[in-house]
PDB file of C-alpha atoms and ligand atoms in Angstrom:
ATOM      1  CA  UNK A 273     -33.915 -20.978 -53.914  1.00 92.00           C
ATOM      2  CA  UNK A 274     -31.110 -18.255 -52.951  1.00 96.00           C
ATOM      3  CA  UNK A 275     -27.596 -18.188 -55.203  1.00 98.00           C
ATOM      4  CA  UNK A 276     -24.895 -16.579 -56.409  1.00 98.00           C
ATOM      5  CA  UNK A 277     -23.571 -15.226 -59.221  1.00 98.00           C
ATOM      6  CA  UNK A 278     -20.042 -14.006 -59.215  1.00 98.00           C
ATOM      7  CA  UNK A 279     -19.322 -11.134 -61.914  1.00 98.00           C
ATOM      8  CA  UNK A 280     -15.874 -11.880 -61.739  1.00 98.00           C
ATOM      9  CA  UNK A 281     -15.306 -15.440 -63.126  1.00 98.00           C
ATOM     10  CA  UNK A 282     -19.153 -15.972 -64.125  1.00 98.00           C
ATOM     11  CA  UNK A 283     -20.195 -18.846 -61.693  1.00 98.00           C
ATOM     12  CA  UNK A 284     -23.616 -19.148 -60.407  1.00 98.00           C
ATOM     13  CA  UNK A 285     -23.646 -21.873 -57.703  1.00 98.00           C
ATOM     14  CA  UNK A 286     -26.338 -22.889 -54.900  1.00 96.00           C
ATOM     15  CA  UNK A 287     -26.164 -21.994 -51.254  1.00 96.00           C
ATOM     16  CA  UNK A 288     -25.924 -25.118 -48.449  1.00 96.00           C
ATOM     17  CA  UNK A 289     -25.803 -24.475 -44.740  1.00 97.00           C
ATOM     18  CA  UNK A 290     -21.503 -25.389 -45.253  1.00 97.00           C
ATOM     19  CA  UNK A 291     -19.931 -22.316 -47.108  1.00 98.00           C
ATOM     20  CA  UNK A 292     -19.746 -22.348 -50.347  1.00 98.00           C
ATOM     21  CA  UNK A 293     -17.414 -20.137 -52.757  1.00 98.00           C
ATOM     22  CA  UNK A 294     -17.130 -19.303 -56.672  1.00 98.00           C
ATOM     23  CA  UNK A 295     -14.274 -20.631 -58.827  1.00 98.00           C
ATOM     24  CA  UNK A 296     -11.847 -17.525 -58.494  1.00 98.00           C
ATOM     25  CA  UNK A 297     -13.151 -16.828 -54.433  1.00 98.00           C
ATOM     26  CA  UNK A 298     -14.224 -13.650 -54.882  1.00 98.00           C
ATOM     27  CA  UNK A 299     -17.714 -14.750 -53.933  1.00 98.00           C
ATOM     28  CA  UNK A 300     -19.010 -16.714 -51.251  1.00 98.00           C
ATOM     29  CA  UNK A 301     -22.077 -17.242 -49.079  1.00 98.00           C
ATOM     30  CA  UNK A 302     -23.879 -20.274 -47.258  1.00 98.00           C
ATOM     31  CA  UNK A 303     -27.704 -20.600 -45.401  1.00 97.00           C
ATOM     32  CA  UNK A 304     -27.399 -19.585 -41.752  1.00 97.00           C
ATOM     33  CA  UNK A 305     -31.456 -21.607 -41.499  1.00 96.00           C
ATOM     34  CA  UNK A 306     -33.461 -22.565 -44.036  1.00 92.00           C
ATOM     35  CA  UNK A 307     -34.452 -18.901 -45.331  1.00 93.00           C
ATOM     36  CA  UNK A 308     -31.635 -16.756 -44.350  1.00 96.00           C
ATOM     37  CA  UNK A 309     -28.491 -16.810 -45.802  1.00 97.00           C
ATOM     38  CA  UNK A 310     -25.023 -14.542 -45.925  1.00 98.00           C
ATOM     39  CA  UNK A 311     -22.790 -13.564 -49.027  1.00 98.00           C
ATOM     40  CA  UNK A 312     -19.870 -11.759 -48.930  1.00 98.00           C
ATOM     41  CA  UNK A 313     -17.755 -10.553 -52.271  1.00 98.00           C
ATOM     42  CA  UNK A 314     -17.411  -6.989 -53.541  1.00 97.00           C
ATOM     43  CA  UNK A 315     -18.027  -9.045 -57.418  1.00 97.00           C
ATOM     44  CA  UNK A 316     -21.129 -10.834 -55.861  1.00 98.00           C
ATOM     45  CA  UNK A 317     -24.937 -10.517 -57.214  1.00 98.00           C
ATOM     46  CA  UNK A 318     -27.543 -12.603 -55.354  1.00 98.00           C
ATOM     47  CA  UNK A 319     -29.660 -14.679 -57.491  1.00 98.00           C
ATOM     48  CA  UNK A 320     -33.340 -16.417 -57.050  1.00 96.00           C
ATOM     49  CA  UNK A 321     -35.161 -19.153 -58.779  1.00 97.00           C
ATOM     50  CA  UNK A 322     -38.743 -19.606 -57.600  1.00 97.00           C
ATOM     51  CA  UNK A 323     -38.662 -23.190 -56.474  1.00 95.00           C
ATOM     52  CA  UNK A 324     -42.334 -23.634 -57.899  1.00 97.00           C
ATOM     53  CA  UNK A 325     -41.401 -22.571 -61.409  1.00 98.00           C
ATOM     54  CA  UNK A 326     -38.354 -24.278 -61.402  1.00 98.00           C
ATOM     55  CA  UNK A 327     -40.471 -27.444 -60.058  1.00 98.00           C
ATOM     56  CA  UNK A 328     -43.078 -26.817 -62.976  1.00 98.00           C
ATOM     57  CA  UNK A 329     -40.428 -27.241 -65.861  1.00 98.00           C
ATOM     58  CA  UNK A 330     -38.471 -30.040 -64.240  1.00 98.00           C
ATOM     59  CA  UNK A 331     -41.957 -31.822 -64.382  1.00 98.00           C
ATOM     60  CA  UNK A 332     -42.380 -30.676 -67.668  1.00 98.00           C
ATOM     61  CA  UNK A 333     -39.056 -30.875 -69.544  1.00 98.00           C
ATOM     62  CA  UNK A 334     -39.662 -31.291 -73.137  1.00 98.00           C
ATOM     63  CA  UNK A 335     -38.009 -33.868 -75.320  1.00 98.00           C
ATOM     64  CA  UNK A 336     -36.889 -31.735 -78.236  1.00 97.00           C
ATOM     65  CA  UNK A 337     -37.310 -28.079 -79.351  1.00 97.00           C
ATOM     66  CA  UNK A 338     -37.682 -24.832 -76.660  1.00 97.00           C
ATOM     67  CA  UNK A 339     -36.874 -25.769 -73.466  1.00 97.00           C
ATOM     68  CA  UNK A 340     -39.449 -25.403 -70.738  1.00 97.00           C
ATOM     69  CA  UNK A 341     -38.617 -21.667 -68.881  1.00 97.00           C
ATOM     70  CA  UNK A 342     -38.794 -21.021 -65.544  1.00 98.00           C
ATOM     71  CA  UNK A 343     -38.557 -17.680 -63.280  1.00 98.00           C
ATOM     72  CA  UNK A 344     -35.042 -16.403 -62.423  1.00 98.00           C
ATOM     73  CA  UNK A 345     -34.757 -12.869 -60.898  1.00 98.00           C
ATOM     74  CA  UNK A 346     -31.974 -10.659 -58.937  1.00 98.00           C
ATOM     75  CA  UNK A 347     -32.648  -9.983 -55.386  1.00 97.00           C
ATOM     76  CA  UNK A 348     -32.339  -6.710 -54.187  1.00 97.00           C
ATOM     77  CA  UNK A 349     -29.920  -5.033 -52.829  1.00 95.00           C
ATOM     78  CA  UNK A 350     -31.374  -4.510 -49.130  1.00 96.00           C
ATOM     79  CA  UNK A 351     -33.481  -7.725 -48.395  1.00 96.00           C
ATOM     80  CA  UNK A 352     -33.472  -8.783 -45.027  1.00 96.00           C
ATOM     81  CA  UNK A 353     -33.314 -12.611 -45.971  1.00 96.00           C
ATOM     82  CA  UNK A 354     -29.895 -12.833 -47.920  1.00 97.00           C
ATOM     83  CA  UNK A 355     -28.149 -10.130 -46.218  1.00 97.00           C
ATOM     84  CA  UNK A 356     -24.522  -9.142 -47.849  1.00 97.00           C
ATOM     85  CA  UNK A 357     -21.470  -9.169 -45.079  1.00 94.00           C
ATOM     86  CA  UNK A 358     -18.858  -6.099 -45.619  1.00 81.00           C
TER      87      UNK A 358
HETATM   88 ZN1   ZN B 563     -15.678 -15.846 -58.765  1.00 91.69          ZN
END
């Protein structure tokens, strides 16, 4: 799962196939299919979750104490699936 985190006002929202934008606008980006995507925003960092992790601890949310972690990573600068527009 592919999103966005904007360093300017500190949202970290989802991408759709309609585009979607941060609180203050500085960041913005939407799916062009269902693996690549566009972002745009000089205050933009692209985001993953792996959907399997994230699938794992939804299953497995616990009722009280730590909660159940799942894998969150930056993607890199140059990937050729979420590709930054200048
Ligand atoms: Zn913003």
């Amino acid at each position: 799962m592919k999103l966005l985190l904007c360093l300017n006002c500190n949202d970290v929202f989802s991408l759709s196939s309609q585009l979607k934008k941060c609180s203050c606008g500085k960041t913005k980006g939407q799916y062009m299919d269902n693996i690549n995507a566009i972002y745009e925003g000089e205050s933009a960092l692209p985001l993953g979750i792996s959907n399997t992790s994230l699938k794992d601890a939804v299953l497995n949310q616990p009722d009280r104490g730590m909660g159940k972690e799942f894998i969150a990573f930056t993607i890199p600068r140059d990937c050729p699936t979420f590709i930054k527009k200048e």
